[in-house]
PDB file of C-alpha atoms and ligand atoms in Angstrom:
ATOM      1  CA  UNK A   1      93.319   0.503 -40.881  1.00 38.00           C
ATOM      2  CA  UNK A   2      96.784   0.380 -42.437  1.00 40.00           C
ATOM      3  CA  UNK A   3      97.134   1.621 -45.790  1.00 40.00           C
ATOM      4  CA  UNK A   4      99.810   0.565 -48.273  1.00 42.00           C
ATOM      5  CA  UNK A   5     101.170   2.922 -50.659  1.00 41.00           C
ATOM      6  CA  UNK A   6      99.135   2.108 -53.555  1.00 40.00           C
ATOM      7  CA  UNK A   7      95.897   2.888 -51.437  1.00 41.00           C
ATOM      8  CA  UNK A   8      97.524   6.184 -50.225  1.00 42.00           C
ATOM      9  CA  UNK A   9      98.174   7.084 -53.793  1.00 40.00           C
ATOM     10  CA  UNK A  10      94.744   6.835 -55.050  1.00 41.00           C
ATOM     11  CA  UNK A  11      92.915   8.062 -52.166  1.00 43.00           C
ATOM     12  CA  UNK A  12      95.007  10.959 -51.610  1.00 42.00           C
ATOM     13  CA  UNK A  13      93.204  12.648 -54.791  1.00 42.00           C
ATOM     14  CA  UNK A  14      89.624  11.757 -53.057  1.00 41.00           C
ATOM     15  CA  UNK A  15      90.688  13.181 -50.308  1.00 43.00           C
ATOM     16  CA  UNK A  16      91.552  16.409 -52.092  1.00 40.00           C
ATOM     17  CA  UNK A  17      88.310  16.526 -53.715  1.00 41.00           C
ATOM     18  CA  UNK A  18      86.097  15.980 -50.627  1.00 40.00           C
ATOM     19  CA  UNK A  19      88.158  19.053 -49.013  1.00 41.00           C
ATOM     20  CA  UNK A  20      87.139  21.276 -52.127  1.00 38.00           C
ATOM     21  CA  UNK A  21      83.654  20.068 -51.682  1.00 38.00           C
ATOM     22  CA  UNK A  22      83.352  21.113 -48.346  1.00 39.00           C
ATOM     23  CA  UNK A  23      84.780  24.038 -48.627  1.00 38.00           C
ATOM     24  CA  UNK A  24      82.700  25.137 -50.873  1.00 38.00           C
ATOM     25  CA  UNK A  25      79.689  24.317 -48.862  1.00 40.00           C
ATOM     26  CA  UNK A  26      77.917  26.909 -46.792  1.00 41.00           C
ATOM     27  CA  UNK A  27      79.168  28.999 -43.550  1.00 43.00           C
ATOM     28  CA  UNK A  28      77.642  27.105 -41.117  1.00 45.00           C
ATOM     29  CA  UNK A  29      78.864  24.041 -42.677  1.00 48.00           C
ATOM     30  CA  UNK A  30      81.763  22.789 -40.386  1.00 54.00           C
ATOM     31  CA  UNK A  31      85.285  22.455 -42.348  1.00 61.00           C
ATOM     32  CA  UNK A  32      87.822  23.107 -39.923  1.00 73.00           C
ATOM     33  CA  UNK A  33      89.609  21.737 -36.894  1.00 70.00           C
ATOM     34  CA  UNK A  34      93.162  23.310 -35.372  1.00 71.00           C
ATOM     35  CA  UNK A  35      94.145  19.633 -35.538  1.00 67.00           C
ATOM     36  CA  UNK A  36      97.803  18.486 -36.518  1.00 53.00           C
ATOM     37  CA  UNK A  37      96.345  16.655 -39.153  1.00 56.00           C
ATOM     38  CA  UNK A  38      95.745  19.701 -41.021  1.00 55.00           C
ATOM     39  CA  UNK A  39      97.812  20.719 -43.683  1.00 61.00           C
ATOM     40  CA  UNK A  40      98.925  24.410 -42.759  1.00 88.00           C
ATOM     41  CA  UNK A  41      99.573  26.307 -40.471  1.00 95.00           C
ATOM     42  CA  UNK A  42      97.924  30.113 -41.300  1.00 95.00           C
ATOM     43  CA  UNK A  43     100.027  32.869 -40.561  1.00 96.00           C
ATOM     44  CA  UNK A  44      97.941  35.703 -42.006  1.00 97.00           C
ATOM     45  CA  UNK A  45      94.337  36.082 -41.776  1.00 98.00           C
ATOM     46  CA  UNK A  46      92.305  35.159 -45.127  1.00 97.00           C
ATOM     47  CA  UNK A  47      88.620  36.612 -45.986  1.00 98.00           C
ATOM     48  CA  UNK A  48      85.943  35.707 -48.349  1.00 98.00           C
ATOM     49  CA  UNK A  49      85.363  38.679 -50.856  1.00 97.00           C
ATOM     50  CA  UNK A  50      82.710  39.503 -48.942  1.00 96.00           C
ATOM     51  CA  UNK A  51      84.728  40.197 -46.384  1.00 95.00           C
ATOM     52  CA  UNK A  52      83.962  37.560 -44.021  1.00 98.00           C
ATOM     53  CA  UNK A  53      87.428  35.520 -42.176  1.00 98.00           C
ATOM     54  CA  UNK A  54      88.286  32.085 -43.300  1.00 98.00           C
ATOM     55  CA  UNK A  55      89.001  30.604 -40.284  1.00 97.00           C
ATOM     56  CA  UNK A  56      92.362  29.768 -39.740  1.00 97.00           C
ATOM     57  CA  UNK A  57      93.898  26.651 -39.802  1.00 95.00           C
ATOM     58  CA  UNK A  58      96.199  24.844 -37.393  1.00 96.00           C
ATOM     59  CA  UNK A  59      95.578  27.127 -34.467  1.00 97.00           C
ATOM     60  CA  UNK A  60      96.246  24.596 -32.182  1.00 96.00           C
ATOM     61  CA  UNK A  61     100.209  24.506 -33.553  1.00 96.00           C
ATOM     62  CA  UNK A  62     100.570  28.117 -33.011  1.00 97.00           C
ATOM     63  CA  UNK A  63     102.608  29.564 -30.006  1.00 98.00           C
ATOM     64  CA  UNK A  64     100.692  28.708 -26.417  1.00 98.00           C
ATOM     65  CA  UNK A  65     100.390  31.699 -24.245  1.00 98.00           C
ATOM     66  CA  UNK A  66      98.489  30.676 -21.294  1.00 98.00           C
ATOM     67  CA  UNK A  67      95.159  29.109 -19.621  1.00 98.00           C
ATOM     68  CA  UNK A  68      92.699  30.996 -17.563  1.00 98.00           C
ATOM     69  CA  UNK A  69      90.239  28.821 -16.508  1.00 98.00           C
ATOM     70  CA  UNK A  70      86.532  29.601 -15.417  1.00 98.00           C
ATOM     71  CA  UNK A  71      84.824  26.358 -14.284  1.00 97.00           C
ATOM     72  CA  UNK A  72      81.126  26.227 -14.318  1.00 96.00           C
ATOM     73  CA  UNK A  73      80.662  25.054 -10.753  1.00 96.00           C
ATOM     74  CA  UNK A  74      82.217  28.226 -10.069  1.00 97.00           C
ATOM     75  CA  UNK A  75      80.233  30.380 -11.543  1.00 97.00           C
ATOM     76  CA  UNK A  76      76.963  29.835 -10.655  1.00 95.00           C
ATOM     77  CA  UNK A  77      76.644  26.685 -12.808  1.00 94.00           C
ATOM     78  CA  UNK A  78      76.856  28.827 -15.968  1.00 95.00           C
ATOM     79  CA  UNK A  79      80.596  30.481 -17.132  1.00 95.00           C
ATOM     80  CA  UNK A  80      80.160  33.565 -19.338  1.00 94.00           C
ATOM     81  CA  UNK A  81      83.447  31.509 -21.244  1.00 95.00           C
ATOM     82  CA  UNK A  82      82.987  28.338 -20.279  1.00 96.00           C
ATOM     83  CA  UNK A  83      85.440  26.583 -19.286  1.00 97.00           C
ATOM     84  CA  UNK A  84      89.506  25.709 -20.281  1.00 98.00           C
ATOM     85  CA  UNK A  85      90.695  29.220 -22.217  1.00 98.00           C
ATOM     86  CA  UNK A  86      93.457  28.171 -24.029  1.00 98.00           C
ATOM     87  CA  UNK A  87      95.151  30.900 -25.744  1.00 98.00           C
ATOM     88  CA  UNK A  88      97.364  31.065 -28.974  1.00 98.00           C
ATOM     89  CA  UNK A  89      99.241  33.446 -30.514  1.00 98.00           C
ATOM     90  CA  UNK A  90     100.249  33.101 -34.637  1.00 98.00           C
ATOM     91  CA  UNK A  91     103.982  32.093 -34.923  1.00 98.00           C
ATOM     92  CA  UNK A  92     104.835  35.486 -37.013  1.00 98.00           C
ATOM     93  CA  UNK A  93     103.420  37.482 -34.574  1.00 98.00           C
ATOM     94  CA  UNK A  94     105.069  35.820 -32.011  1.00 98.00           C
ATOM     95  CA  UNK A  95     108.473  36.846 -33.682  1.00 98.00           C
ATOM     96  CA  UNK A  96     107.526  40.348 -33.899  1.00 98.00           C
ATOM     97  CA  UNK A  97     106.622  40.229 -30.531  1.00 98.00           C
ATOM     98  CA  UNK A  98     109.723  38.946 -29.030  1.00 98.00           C
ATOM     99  CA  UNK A  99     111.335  41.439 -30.857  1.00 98.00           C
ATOM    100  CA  UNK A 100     109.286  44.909 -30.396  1.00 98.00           C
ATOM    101  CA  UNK A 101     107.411  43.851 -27.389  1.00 97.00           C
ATOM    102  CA  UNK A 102     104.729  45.409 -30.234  1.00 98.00           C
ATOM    103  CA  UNK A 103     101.452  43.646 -31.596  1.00 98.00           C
ATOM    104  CA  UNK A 104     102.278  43.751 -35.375  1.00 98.00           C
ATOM    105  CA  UNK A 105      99.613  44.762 -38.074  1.00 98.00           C
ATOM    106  CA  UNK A 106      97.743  41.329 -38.789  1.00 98.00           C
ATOM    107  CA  UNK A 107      98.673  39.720 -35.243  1.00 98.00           C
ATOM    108  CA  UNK A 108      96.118  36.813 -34.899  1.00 98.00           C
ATOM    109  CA  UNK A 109      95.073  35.422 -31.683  1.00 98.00           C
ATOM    110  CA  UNK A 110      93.150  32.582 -30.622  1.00 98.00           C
ATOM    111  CA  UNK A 111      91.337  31.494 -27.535  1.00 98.00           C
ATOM    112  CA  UNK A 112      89.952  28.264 -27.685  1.00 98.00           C
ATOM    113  CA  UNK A 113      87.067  26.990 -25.126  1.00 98.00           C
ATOM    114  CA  UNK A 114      86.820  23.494 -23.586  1.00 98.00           C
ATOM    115  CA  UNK A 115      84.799  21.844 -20.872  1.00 98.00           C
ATOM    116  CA  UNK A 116      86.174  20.633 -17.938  1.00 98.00           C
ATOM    117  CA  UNK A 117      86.501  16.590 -16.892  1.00 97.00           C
ATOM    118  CA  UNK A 118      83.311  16.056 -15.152  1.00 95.00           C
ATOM    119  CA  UNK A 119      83.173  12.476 -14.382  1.00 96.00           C
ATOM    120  CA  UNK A 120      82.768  12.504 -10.489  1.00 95.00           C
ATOM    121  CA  UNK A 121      83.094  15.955  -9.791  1.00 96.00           C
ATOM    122  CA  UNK A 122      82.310  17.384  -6.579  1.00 97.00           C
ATOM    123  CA  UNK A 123      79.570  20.183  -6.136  1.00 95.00           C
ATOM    124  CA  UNK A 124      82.213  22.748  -7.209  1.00 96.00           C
ATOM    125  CA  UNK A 125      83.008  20.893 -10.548  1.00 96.00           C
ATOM    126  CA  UNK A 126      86.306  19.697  -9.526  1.00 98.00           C
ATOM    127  CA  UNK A 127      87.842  16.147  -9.628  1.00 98.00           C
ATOM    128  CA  UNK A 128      90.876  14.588  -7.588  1.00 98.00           C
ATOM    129  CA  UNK A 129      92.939  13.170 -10.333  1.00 97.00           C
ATOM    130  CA  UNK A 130      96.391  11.641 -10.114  1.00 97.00           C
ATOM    131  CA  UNK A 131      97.965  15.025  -9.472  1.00 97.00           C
ATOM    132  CA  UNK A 132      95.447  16.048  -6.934  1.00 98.00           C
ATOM    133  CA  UNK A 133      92.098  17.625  -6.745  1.00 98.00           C
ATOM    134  CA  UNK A 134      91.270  20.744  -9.400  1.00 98.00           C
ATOM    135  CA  UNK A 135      90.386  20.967 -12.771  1.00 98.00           C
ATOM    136  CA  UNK A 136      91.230  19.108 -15.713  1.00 98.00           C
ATOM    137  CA  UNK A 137      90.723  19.690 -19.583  1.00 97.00           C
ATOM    138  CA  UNK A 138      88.343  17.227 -21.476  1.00 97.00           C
ATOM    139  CA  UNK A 139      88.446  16.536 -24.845  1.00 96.00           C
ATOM    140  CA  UNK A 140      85.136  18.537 -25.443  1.00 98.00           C
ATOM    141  CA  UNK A 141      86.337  21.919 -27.043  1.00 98.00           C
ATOM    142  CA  UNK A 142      83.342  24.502 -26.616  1.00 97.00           C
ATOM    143  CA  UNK A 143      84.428  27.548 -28.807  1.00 97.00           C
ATOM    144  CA  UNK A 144      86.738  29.517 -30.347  1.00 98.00           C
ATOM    145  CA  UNK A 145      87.294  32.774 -30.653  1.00 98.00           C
ATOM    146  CA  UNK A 146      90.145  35.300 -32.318  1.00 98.00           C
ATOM    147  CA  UNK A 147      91.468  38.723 -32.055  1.00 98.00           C
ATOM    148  CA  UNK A 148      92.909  40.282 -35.463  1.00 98.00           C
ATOM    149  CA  UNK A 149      94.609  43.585 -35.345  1.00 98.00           C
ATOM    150  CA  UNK A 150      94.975  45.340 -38.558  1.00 98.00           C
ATOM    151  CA  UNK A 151      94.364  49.216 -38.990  1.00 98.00           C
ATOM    152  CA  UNK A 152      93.936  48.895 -42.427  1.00 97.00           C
ATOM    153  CA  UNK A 153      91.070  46.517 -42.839  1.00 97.00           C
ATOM    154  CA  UNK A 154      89.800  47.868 -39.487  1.00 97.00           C
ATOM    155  CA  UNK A 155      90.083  51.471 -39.263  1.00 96.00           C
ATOM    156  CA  UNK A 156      86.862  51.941 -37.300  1.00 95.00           C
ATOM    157  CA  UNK A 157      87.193  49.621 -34.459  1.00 96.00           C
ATOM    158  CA  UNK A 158      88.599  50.330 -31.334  1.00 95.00           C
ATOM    159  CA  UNK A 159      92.513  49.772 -31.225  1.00 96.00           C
ATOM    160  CA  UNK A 160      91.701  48.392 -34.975  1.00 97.00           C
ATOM    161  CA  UNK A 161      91.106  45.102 -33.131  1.00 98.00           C
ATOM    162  CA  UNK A 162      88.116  42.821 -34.262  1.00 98.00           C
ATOM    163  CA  UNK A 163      86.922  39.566 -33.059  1.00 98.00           C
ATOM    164  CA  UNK A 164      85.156  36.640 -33.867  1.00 98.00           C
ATOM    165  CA  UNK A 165      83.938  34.232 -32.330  1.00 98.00           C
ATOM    166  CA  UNK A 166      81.750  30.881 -33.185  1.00 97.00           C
ATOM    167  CA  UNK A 167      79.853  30.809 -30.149  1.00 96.00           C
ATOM    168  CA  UNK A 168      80.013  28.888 -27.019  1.00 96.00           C
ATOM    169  CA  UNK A 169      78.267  25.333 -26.472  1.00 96.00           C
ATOM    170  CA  UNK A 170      79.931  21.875 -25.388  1.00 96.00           C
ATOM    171  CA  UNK A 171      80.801  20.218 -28.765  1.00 97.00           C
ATOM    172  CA  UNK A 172      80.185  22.710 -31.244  1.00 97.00           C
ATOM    173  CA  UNK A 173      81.204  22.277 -34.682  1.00 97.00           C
ATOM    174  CA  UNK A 174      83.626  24.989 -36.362  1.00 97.00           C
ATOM    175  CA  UNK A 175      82.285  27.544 -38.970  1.00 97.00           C
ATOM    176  CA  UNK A 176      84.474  27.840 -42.177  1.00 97.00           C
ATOM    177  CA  UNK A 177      84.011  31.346 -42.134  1.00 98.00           C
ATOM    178  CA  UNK A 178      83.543  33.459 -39.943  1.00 98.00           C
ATOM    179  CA  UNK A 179      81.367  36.882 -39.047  1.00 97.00           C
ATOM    180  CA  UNK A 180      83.064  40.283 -37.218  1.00 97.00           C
ATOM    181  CA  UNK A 181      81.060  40.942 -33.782  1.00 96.00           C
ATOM    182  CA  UNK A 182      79.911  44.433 -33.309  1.00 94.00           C
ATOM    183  CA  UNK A 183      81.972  46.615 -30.812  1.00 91.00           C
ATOM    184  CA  UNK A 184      80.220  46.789 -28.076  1.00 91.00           C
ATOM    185  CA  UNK A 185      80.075  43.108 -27.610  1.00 94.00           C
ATOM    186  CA  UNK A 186      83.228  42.063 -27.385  1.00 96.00           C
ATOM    187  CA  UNK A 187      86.095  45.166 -28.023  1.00 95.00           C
ATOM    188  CA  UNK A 188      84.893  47.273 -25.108  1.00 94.00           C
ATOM    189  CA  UNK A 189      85.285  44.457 -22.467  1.00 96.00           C
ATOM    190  CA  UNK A 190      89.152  44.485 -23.628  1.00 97.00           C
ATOM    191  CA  UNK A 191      89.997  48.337 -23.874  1.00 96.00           C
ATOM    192  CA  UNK A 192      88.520  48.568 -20.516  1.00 96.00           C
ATOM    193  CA  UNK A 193      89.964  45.834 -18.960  1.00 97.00           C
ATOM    194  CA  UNK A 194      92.946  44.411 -20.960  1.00 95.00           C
ATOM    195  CA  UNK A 195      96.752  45.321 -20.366  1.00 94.00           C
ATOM    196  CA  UNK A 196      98.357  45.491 -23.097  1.00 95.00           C
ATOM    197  CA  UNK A 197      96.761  47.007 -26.646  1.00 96.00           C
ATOM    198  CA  UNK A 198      93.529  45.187 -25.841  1.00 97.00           C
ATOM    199  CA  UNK A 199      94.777  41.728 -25.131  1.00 98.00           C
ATOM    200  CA  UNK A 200      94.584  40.466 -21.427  1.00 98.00           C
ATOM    201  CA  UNK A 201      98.250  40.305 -20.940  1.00 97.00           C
ATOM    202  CA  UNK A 202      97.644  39.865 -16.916  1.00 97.00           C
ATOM    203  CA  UNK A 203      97.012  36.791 -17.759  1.00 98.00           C
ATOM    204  CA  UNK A 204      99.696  35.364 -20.184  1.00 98.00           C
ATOM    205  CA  UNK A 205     102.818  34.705 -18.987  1.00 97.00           C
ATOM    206  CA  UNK A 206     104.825  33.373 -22.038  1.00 97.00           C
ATOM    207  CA  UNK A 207     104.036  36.440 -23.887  1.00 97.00           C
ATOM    208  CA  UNK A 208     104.423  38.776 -20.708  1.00 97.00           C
ATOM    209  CA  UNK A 209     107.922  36.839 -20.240  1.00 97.00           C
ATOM    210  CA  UNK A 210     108.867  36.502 -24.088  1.00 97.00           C
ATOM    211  CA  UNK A 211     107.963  40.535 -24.462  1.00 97.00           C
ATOM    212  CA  UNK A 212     110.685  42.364 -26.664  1.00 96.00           C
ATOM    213  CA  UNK A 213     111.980  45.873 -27.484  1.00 91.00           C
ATOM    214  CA  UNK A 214     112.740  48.405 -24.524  1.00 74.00           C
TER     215      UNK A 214
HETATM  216  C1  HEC B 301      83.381  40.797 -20.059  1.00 85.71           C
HETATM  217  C2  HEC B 301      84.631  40.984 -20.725  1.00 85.71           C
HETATM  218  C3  HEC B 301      84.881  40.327 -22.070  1.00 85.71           C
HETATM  219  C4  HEC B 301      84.071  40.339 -23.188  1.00 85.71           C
HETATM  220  C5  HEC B 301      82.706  40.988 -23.357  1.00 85.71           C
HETATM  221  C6  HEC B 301      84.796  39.626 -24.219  1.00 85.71           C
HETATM  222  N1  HEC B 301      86.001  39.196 -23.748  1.00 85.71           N
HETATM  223 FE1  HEC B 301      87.475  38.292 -24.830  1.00 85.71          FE
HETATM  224  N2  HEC B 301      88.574  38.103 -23.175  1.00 85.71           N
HETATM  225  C7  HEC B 301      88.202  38.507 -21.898  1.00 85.71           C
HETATM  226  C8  HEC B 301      89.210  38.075 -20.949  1.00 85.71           C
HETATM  227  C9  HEC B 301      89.189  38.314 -19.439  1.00 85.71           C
HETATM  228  C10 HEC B 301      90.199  37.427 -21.687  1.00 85.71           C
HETATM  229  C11 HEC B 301      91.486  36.807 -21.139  1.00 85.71           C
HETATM  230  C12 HEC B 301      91.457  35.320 -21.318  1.00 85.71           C
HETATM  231  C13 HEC B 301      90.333  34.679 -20.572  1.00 85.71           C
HETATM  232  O1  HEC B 301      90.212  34.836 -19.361  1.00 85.71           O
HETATM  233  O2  HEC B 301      89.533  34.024 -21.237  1.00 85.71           O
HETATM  234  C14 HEC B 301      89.776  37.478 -23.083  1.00 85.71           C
HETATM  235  C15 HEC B 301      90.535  36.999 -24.134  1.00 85.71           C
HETATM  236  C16 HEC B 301      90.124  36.944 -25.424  1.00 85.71           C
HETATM  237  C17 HEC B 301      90.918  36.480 -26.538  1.00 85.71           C
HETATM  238  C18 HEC B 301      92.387  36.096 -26.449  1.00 85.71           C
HETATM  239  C19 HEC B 301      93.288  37.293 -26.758  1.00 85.71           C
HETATM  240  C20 HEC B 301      93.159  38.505 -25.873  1.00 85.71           C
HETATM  241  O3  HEC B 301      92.778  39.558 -26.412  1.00 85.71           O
HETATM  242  O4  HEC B 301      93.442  38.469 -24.651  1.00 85.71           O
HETATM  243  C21 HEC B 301      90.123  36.505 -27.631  1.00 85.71           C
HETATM  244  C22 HEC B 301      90.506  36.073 -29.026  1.00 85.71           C
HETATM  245  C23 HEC B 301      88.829  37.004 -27.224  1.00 85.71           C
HETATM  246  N3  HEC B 301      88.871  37.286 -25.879  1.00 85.71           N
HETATM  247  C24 HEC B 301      87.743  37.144 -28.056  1.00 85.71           C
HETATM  248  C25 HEC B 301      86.543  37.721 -27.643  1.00 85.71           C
HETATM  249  C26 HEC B 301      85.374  37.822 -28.501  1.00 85.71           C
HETATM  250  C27 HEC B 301      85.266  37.293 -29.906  1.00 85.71           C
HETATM  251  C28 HEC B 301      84.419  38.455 -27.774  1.00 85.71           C
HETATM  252  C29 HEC B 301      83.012  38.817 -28.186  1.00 85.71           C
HETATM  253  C30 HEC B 301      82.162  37.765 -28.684  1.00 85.71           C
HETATM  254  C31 HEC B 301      84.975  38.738 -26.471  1.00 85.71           C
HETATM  255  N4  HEC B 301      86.268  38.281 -26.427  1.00 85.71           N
HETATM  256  C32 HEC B 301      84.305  39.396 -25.479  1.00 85.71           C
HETATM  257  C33 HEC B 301      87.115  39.249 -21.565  1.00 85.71           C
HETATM  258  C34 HEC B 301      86.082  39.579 -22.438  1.00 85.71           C
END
């Protein structure tokens, strides 16, 4: 529908109020998308007073760092991260980064989960598209997780990262806030395996290729 200017002035206010109403609403309420249409961009993370994140907005415009991708038809029909990883990293950080080559306190990363194109797959999930056969993103997000360093908020946690994360299902809906995960579920994985301060830097090549200092 097109709206005229007069429209857009008096709905703009509605609009404004519906936002505050939802935001107000509980934590399992979804509020958020990482959608252009958002307002702003978040370059520092934001918490509740009790201490839970707000998740960030406009993930989706911060800097890109790379795509591992873990199809279900791989993996025994069932990913552990299923299935497009799309991975983000916040645009301050991403300064400090090109110039240290150092995550800085508050760095915020994102990975965001989405299924794969089904539609006439063969047994190993794949499709031959116009490019050729392999795997193609779907507009079915699954997830979304981030990775917050900050030693002063998180003293006790391993490399003072924490994480987050809403869960993995095809369509889910995205908290407004969201809850730390213990430890053990999520930071160990990374100090054991990770590259670089806990972040899988193996396996993201704009940051790997962007990396600053000496
Ligand atoms: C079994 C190991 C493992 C566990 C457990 C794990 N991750 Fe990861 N995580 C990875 C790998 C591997 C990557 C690299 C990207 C990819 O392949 O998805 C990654 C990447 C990430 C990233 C992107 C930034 C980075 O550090 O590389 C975030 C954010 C993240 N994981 C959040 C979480 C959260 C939240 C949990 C717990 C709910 C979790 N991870 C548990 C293996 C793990």
């Amino acid at each position: 529908m097109k709206i005229n200017n007069t429209y857009r002035f008096l709905l703009l206010p509605l609009a404004g109020s519906l936002l505050v109403a939802a935001c107000g609403n509980s934590q399992n309420e979804a509020a958020v998308d990482g959608s252009a249409a958002k307002a702003k961009v978040a370059h520092n993370a934001a918490y509740t007073d009790d201490g839970h994140l707000i998740t960030p907005d406009g993930w989706r415009e911060w800097i890109y760092i790379g795509t591992p991708v873990t199809p279900n038809g791989l993996n025994g029909g069932a990913a552990p991260f299923p299935e497009v990883h799309s991975v983000y990293i916040d645009p301050t950080s991403w300064e400090h980064w090109k110039e240290t080559g150092t995550f800085r306190e508050g760095t915020m990363l994102a990975k965001e989960l989405s299924m794969i194109l089904s539609e006439g797959a063969y047994e190993d999930g794949s499709t031959s598209q116009v490019s050729g056969r392999g795997y193609f993103q779907s507009d079915v997000f699954s997830g979304l997780e981030f990775a917050i360093k900050d030693s002063t908020r998180y003293p006790d946690e391993p490399g003072n990262w924490a994480y987050y994360s809403t869960g993995h299902a095809p369509g889910i809906e995205y908290p407004a806030t969201m809850t730390a995960e213990p430890a053990q579920s999520c930071n160990t994985c990374h100090e054991v395996n990770a590259s670089d301060d806990w972040v899988f830097m193996q396996f993201y090549p704009v940051l790997k290729e962007a990396k600053g200092g000496s």
